[in-house]
């Protein structure tokens, strides 16, 4: 029997509540599909930082490298200055574990929850492959003459050929495996960012030569936003840099019904990957049993898929779809018609 080692980082805000529901589903699905897992909980996040000053201890980072996957809730606390936890935990994990892909599916499970007029389930079904270790997220740059009227702030976008090449290759492989339209769209800004996206374009078309069965397309990032609203059905796989990917996947979350359903995977195909709902810690809903746990449950489904438990992953996704279609009144916190724990129970029941 297969056995997996899963590290669980519930994190801040509503993170623990949604992760609890995900773990409930994991327990049920492991029995049904005959695999075992061993989980270890890690408490990093705002509370630990505020009481001990620790962000992500090196010892925990080292331990995390020995797991088969990491299941993460949310990082971010309104009582902590922006950037400390995000950069110190989330981005540090992505970088140090070299999770160079952020894979974010944009799938509409029920057209009732799509804010776009006249769009149906079949119109919103694509995936964004976001580069996850470079670009403007590297943290290079600095200040000159800080706090004077002549202050200068520089923040640089770092794009390496190796980093872009492996990201593009992942996108083409994924389009092939997904076997839908077999199309990869590069989302960039070649008309203004004539260095960074020149490299991206060269790497993209070079990799494309190895995939004659996959069509290529290009859209500027601003136009991508426009098409995501006007004709989302044009997209199959979108590949883009770190910041553009961050921005367009929030738009993607909205057209699939909101943050309550949007999941992502930070993938290192050769190492330890980390799966998370992309909605954040939602402080105002914390502890109320009203947050939607489906994004976390969809992240669990992605994790199972990457662990090689395809049938279990599909069963979880199908159950989520069923619950969304037949039960929920809304995908938003407090308006689902059910509590957080009840939605988790419904997913278990429909497995
Ligand atoms: C995300 C988040 C993070 C990001 C923040 C919290 C650092 O917005 O996962 O999309 O910008 O990547
Ligand atoms: Mn984001």
Coordinates of C-alpha atoms and ligand atoms in Angstrom, one line a residue:
X1 CA 0.0 0.0 0.0
X2 CA 1.3 3.5 -0.9
X3 CA 2.1 5.7 2.0
X4 CA 2.8 9.5 1.8
X5 CA 4.4 11.9 4.2
X6 CA 2.4 15.2 4.2
X7 CA 3.5 18.4 6.0
X8 CA 0.5 20.5 7.0
X9 CA 0.9 24.3 7.5
X10 CA -2.5 25.7 8.4
X11 CA -1.1 29.2 8.9
X12 CA -3.1 32.3 9.6
X13 CA -6.7 33.5 9.7
X14 CA -9.1 31.1 8.1
X15 CA -6.2 28.9 7.0
X16 CA -6.7 26.4 9.9
X17 CA -10.5 26.2 9.3
X18 CA -10.3 25.3 5.6
X19 CA -7.3 23.0 6.1
X20 CA -9.4 21.0 8.7
X21 CA -12.0 20.4 6.1
X22 CA -9.3 19.3 3.6
X23 CA -7.9 16.9 6.1
X24 CA -11.4 15.4 6.7
X25 CA -11.6 14.8 2.9
X26 CA -8.1 13.4 2.8
X27 CA -9.0 10.9 5.6
X28 CA -12.1 9.7 3.8
X29 CA -10.5 9.5 0.4
X30 CA -7.5 7.6 1.7
X31 CA -9.8 4.9 3.0
X32 CA -11.8 4.7 -0.1
X33 CA -8.8 4.5 -2.5
X34 CA -6.5 2.5 -0.2
X35 CA -3.5 4.6 0.4
X36 CA -2.0 5.7 3.7
X37 CA -0.5 8.9 4.8
X38 CA 1.3 10.3 7.8
X39 CA 0.8 14.0 8.5
X40 CA 2.8 16.4 10.6
X41 CA 1.5 19.8 11.6
X42 CA 3.7 22.9 11.6
X43 CA 2.7 26.1 13.3
X44 CA 4.2 29.0 11.4
X45 CA 2.5 32.3 10.7
X46 CA 1.4 35.5 12.4
X47 CA 0.9 34.0 15.9
X48 CA 4.3 32.4 16.1
X49 CA 6.0 35.6 14.8
X50 CA 4.1 37.8 17.3
X51 CA 4.9 35.7 20.3
X52 CA 8.4 34.5 19.5
X53 CA 9.8 36.7 16.7
X54 CA 10.4 33.7 14.5
X55 CA 9.2 33.7 10.9
X56 CA 10.3 30.4 9.4
X57 CA 13.0 28.7 11.5
X58 CA 15.7 27.0 9.4
X59 CA 15.1 23.8 11.2
X60 CA 11.5 23.7 9.9
X61 CA 12.5 24.6 6.4
X62 CA 15.0 21.7 6.5
X63 CA 12.4 19.2 7.8
X64 CA 9.9 20.3 5.1
X65 CA 12.4 19.1 2.5
X66 CA 11.8 15.5 3.6
X67 CA 8.1 15.3 2.9
X68 CA 6.2 14.1 -0.2
X69 CA 4.1 17.3 -0.3
X70 CA 3.1 20.3 1.8
X71 CA -0.5 21.3 2.4
X72 CA -0.8 25.0 3.2
X73 CA -3.7 27.1 4.5
X74 CA -2.9 30.8 4.3
X75 CA -0.2 33.2 5.3
X76 CA -0.8 36.9 6.3
X77 CA -1.8 38.7 9.5
X78 CA -3.3 42.2 9.8
X79 CA -1.2 42.7 13.0
X80 CA 2.1 42.1 11.1
X81 CA 3.6 44.6 8.7
X82 CA 2.9 43.5 5.1
X83 CA 5.8 41.6 3.6
X84 CA 7.3 40.0 6.7
X85 CA 5.2 36.8 6.7
X86 CA 4.6 36.8 2.9
X87 CA 8.2 37.0 2.0
X88 CA 9.6 35.2 5.1
X89 CA 7.3 32.2 4.8
X90 CA 5.4 31.8 1.6
X91 CA 8.0 33.2 -0.9
X92 CA 10.9 31.7 1.1
X93 CA 9.3 28.2 0.8
X94 CA 8.6 28.7 -2.9
X95 CA 12.2 29.8 -3.6
X96 CA 14.1 27.5 -1.3
X97 CA 12.2 24.4 -2.3
X98 CA 12.6 25.6 -5.9
X99 CA 8.9 25.4 -6.6
X100 CA 9.3 27.0 -10.0
X101 CA 5.8 26.6 -11.2
X102 CA 2.7 28.0 -9.7
X103 CA -0.1 26.1 -11.4
X104 CA -3.5 27.7 -11.1
X105 CA -6.5 26.1 -12.8
X106 CA -9.4 28.4 -13.7
X107 CA -12.5 26.2 -13.9
X108 CA -16.2 27.2 -13.6
X109 CA -18.1 24.4 -11.9
X110 CA -21.5 26.1 -12.1
X111 CA -22.5 29.0 -14.4
X112 CA -24.7 30.5 -11.6
X113 CA -21.5 31.6 -9.9
X114 CA -19.9 33.2 -13.0
X115 CA -20.0 37.0 -12.9
X116 CA -19.7 37.1 -16.7
X117 CA -22.9 37.5 -18.7
X118 CA -23.9 34.5 -20.9
X119 CA -20.9 32.4 -20.0
X120 CA -21.2 28.7 -19.3
X121 CA -19.1 26.0 -17.7
X122 CA -17.5 25.1 -21.0
X123 CA -16.4 28.7 -21.6
X124 CA -14.2 28.9 -18.5
X125 CA -11.8 26.1 -18.3
X126 CA -8.1 26.9 -18.6
X127 CA -5.0 26.8 -16.5
X128 CA -2.3 29.4 -15.8
X129 CA 1.3 28.3 -15.5
X130 CA 2.9 31.1 -13.5
X131 CA 6.7 31.3 -13.1
X132 CA 7.2 31.1 -9.4
X133 CA 10.8 31.9 -8.5
X134 CA 11.9 34.9 -10.5
X135 CA 10.7 38.1 -12.0
X136 CA 9.8 41.0 -9.8
X137 CA 9.5 38.6 -6.8
X138 CA 13.3 38.1 -6.4
X139 CA 13.6 41.1 -4.1
X140 CA 16.5 42.7 -5.9
X141 CA 16.8 46.5 -6.0
X142 CA 17.0 49.1 -3.3
X143 CA 16.7 52.6 -2.2
X144 CA 19.0 55.6 -2.8
X145 CA 18.8 58.7 -0.6
X146 CA 15.9 57.1 1.3
X147 CA 13.6 59.5 3.1
X148 CA 14.8 62.6 1.3
X149 CA 13.0 64.5 -1.5
X150 CA 15.5 63.0 -4.0
X151 CA 14.7 59.4 -3.0
X152 CA 15.0 56.7 -5.7
X153 CA 13.5 53.2 -5.4
X154 CA 14.5 50.5 -7.9
X155 CA 12.9 47.0 -8.0
X156 CA 14.3 44.7 -10.7
X157 CA 12.7 41.9 -12.7
X158 CA 15.1 39.0 -12.9
X159 CA 14.5 36.6 -15.8
X160 CA 17.0 33.8 -16.4
X161 CA 17.0 31.8 -19.6
X162 CA 17.0 28.6 -17.6
X163 CA 14.1 29.7 -15.4
X164 CA 12.0 30.8 -18.3
X165 CA 12.9 27.7 -20.4
X166 CA 11.9 25.2 -17.7
X167 CA 8.6 27.1 -17.1
X168 CA 7.7 27.1 -20.8
X169 CA 8.6 23.4 -21.0
X170 CA 6.3 22.7 -18.1
X171 CA 3.5 24.6 -19.9
X172 CA 3.9 22.6 -23.1
X173 CA 4.1 19.3 -21.3
X174 CA 1.0 20.2 -19.4
X175 CA -1.0 21.2 -22.5
X176 CA -0.1 17.8 -24.0
X177 CA -1.1 15.9 -20.9
X178 CA -4.3 18.0 -20.5
X179 CA -5.2 17.1 -24.1
X180 CA -7.9 19.7 -24.5
X181 CA -7.1 22.4 -27.2
X182 CA -3.4 21.6 -27.1
X183 CA -2.6 25.3 -27.1
X184 CA -0.2 27.4 -25.0
X185 CA -0.6 31.2 -24.9
X186 CA 2.4 33.2 -23.8
X187 CA 1.2 36.2 -21.8
X188 CA 3.7 39.0 -21.8
X189 CA 4.4 42.7 -22.6
X190 CA 6.7 42.5 -25.6
X191 CA 5.8 46.0 -26.7
X192 CA 7.2 47.7 -23.6
X193 CA 9.3 45.2 -21.6
X194 CA 11.6 44.7 -24.6
X195 CA 14.4 42.9 -22.6
X196 CA 12.5 40.6 -20.2
X197 CA 9.9 39.5 -22.7
X198 CA 12.3 39.3 -25.5
X199 CA 14.0 36.5 -23.6
X200 CA 10.6 35.0 -22.7
X201 CA 9.6 35.0 -26.4
X202 CA 12.8 33.4 -27.6
X203 CA 12.7 30.7 -24.9
X204 CA 9.0 30.1 -25.6
X205 CA 9.3 29.6 -29.3
X206 CA 12.5 27.5 -28.9
X207 CA 10.7 25.1 -26.6
X208 CA 7.7 25.1 -28.9
X209 CA 9.8 23.5 -31.6
X210 CA 9.9 20.3 -29.4
X211 CA 6.1 20.2 -29.3
X212 CA 4.9 20.3 -32.9
X213 CA 1.5 18.9 -31.7
X214 CA 0.9 22.0 -29.5
X215 CA -0.3 25.3 -31.0
X216 CA 1.2 28.6 -29.8
X217 CA -0.4 32.0 -29.2
X218 CA 0.7 35.3 -27.7
X219 CA -1.2 38.0 -25.9
X220 CA 0.0 41.1 -24.0
X221 CA -1.0 41.0 -20.3
X222 CA -3.5 43.8 -20.6
X223 CA -5.2 42.1 -23.6
X224 CA -5.1 38.8 -21.6
X225 CA -7.2 40.5 -19.0
X226 CA -9.6 41.7 -21.6
X227 CA -10.0 38.3 -23.3
X228 CA -10.4 36.6 -19.9
X229 CA -13.5 38.6 -19.5
X230 CA -14.7 38.8 -23.1
X231 CA -13.7 35.3 -24.5
X232 CA -12.2 33.2 -21.7
X233 CA -12.9 30.1 -23.9
X234 CA -9.9 31.2 -26.1
X235 CA -7.5 29.9 -23.4
X236 CA -6.2 26.5 -22.8
X237 CA -2.8 26.9 -21.1
X238 CA -1.4 30.4 -20.3
X239 CA 2.2 30.7 -19.4
X240 CA 3.5 34.0 -17.9
X241 CA 5.9 35.6 -15.4
X242 CA 5.6 35.8 -11.7
X243 CA 3.8 39.2 -11.3
X244 CA 1.6 38.9 -14.3
X245 CA 0.6 35.5 -13.2
X246 CA -0.2 36.8 -9.7
X247 CA -2.5 39.4 -11.2
X248 CA -4.3 37.5 -13.9
X249 CA -5.0 34.6 -11.5
X250 CA -7.0 36.8 -9.2
X251 CA -9.0 37.8 -12.2
X252 CA -9.2 34.1 -13.0
X253 CA -10.5 33.3 -9.5
X254 CA -13.3 35.8 -10.0
X255 CA -14.5 34.4 -13.3
X256 CA -14.5 30.9 -11.9
X257 CA -16.8 32.0 -9.0
X258 CA -14.5 33.7 -6.5
X259 CA -11.6 33.1 -4.1
X260 CA -13.7 30.5 -2.3
X261 CA -13.1 28.0 -5.1
X262 CA -9.6 28.9 -6.5
X263 CA -6.7 26.6 -5.7
X264 CA -3.1 26.4 -6.8
X265 CA 0.0 24.3 -6.6
X266 CA 3.5 25.5 -6.1
X267 CA 5.3 22.8 -8.1
X268 CA 8.8 21.5 -8.1
X269 CA 8.5 18.5 -10.5
X270 CA 11.7 17.0 -9.2
X271 CA 11.2 18.0 -5.5
X272 CA 8.7 18.9 -2.8
X273 CA 5.5 20.7 -4.0
X274 CA 3.1 22.7 -1.9
X275 CA -0.6 23.1 -2.4
X276 CA -2.8 26.0 -1.2
X277 CA -6.1 27.8 -1.6
X278 CA -5.1 31.1 -3.2
X279 CA -7.6 33.3 -1.3
X280 CA -5.5 34.4 1.6
X281 CA -6.2 34.5 5.4
X282 CA -9.5 36.4 5.2
X283 CA -9.2 37.9 8.8
X284 CA -12.7 39.2 8.9
X285 CA -14.2 35.7 8.5
X286 CA -11.8 34.0 10.9
X287 CA -13.3 31.7 13.5
X288 CA -16.8 32.1 12.3
X289 CA -17.2 28.8 10.5
X290 CA -18.4 30.7 7.4
X291 CA -15.4 30.6 5.0
X292 CA -15.7 28.4 1.9
X293 CA -13.4 25.4 2.3
X294 CA -13.7 24.3 -1.3
X295 CA -10.6 26.1 -2.5
X296 CA -8.6 24.1 0.1
X297 CA -10.3 20.9 -0.9
X298 CA -9.5 21.6 -4.6
X299 CA -5.9 22.2 -3.5
X300 CA -6.0 18.8 -1.9
X301 CA -7.3 17.3 -5.1
X302 CA -4.3 18.8 -7.0
X303 CA -2.0 17.4 -4.3
X304 CA -3.4 13.9 -4.7
X305 CA -3.0 14.2 -8.5
X306 CA 0.7 15.2 -8.1
X307 CA 1.3 12.4 -5.7
X308 CA 0.0 9.9 -8.3
X309 CA -3.4 9.2 -6.8
X310 CA -5.3 10.2 -10.0
X311 CA -8.5 8.4 -9.1
X312 CA -8.7 9.9 -5.7
X313 CA -8.0 13.3 -7.1
X314 CA -10.7 13.0 -9.6
X315 CA -13.2 11.7 -7.0
X316 CA -12.5 14.7 -4.8
X317 CA -13.0 17.1 -7.7
X318 CA -16.2 15.4 -8.8
X319 CA -17.6 15.6 -5.3
X320 CA -16.8 19.3 -5.1
X321 CA -18.5 19.8 -8.4
X322 CA -21.6 17.9 -7.2
X323 CA -21.8 19.9 -4.0
X324 CA -21.4 23.2 -5.8
X325 CA -24.0 22.3 -8.4
X326 CA -26.6 20.6 -6.2
X327 CA -26.3 22.3 -2.8
X328 CA -24.5 25.7 -2.5
X329 CA -26.4 29.0 -2.8
X330 CA -23.2 30.9 -3.3
X331 CA -19.4 30.3 -3.2
X332 CA -18.9 33.3 -0.9
X333 CA -18.1 33.3 2.8
X334 CA -21.3 33.4 4.9
X335 CA -23.7 33.0 1.9
X336 CA -23.2 29.3 1.0
X337 CA -26.3 28.2 2.8
X338 CA -24.0 25.9 4.8
X339 CA -21.2 26.4 7.3
X340 CA -17.6 25.6 6.6
X341 CA -17.7 22.3 8.4
X342 CA -21.0 21.4 6.7
X343 CA -19.5 22.0 3.3
X344 CA -16.6 19.7 4.2
X345 CA -19.1 17.0 5.4
X346 CA -21.0 17.3 2.1
X347 CA -17.8 16.7 0.1
X348 CA -17.1 13.6 2.2
X349 CA -20.6 12.3 1.8
X350 CA -20.6 12.8 -2.0
X351 CA -17.3 11.0 -2.5
Ligands
LIG1 C1 -0.5 34.6 -4.1 C2 -0.4 35.8 -3.1 C3 1.1 35.9 -2.8 C4 1.8 36.3 -4.1 C5 1.4 37.0 -1.7 C6 0.7 36.7 -0.5 C7 2.9 37.1 -1.5 O1 -0.9 36.9 -3.6 O2 -0.1 33.5 -3.8 O3 -1.0 34.9 -5.2 O4 1.9 37.5 -4.5 O5 2.3 35.4 -4.8
LIG2 MN1 -1.9 36.7 -5.5

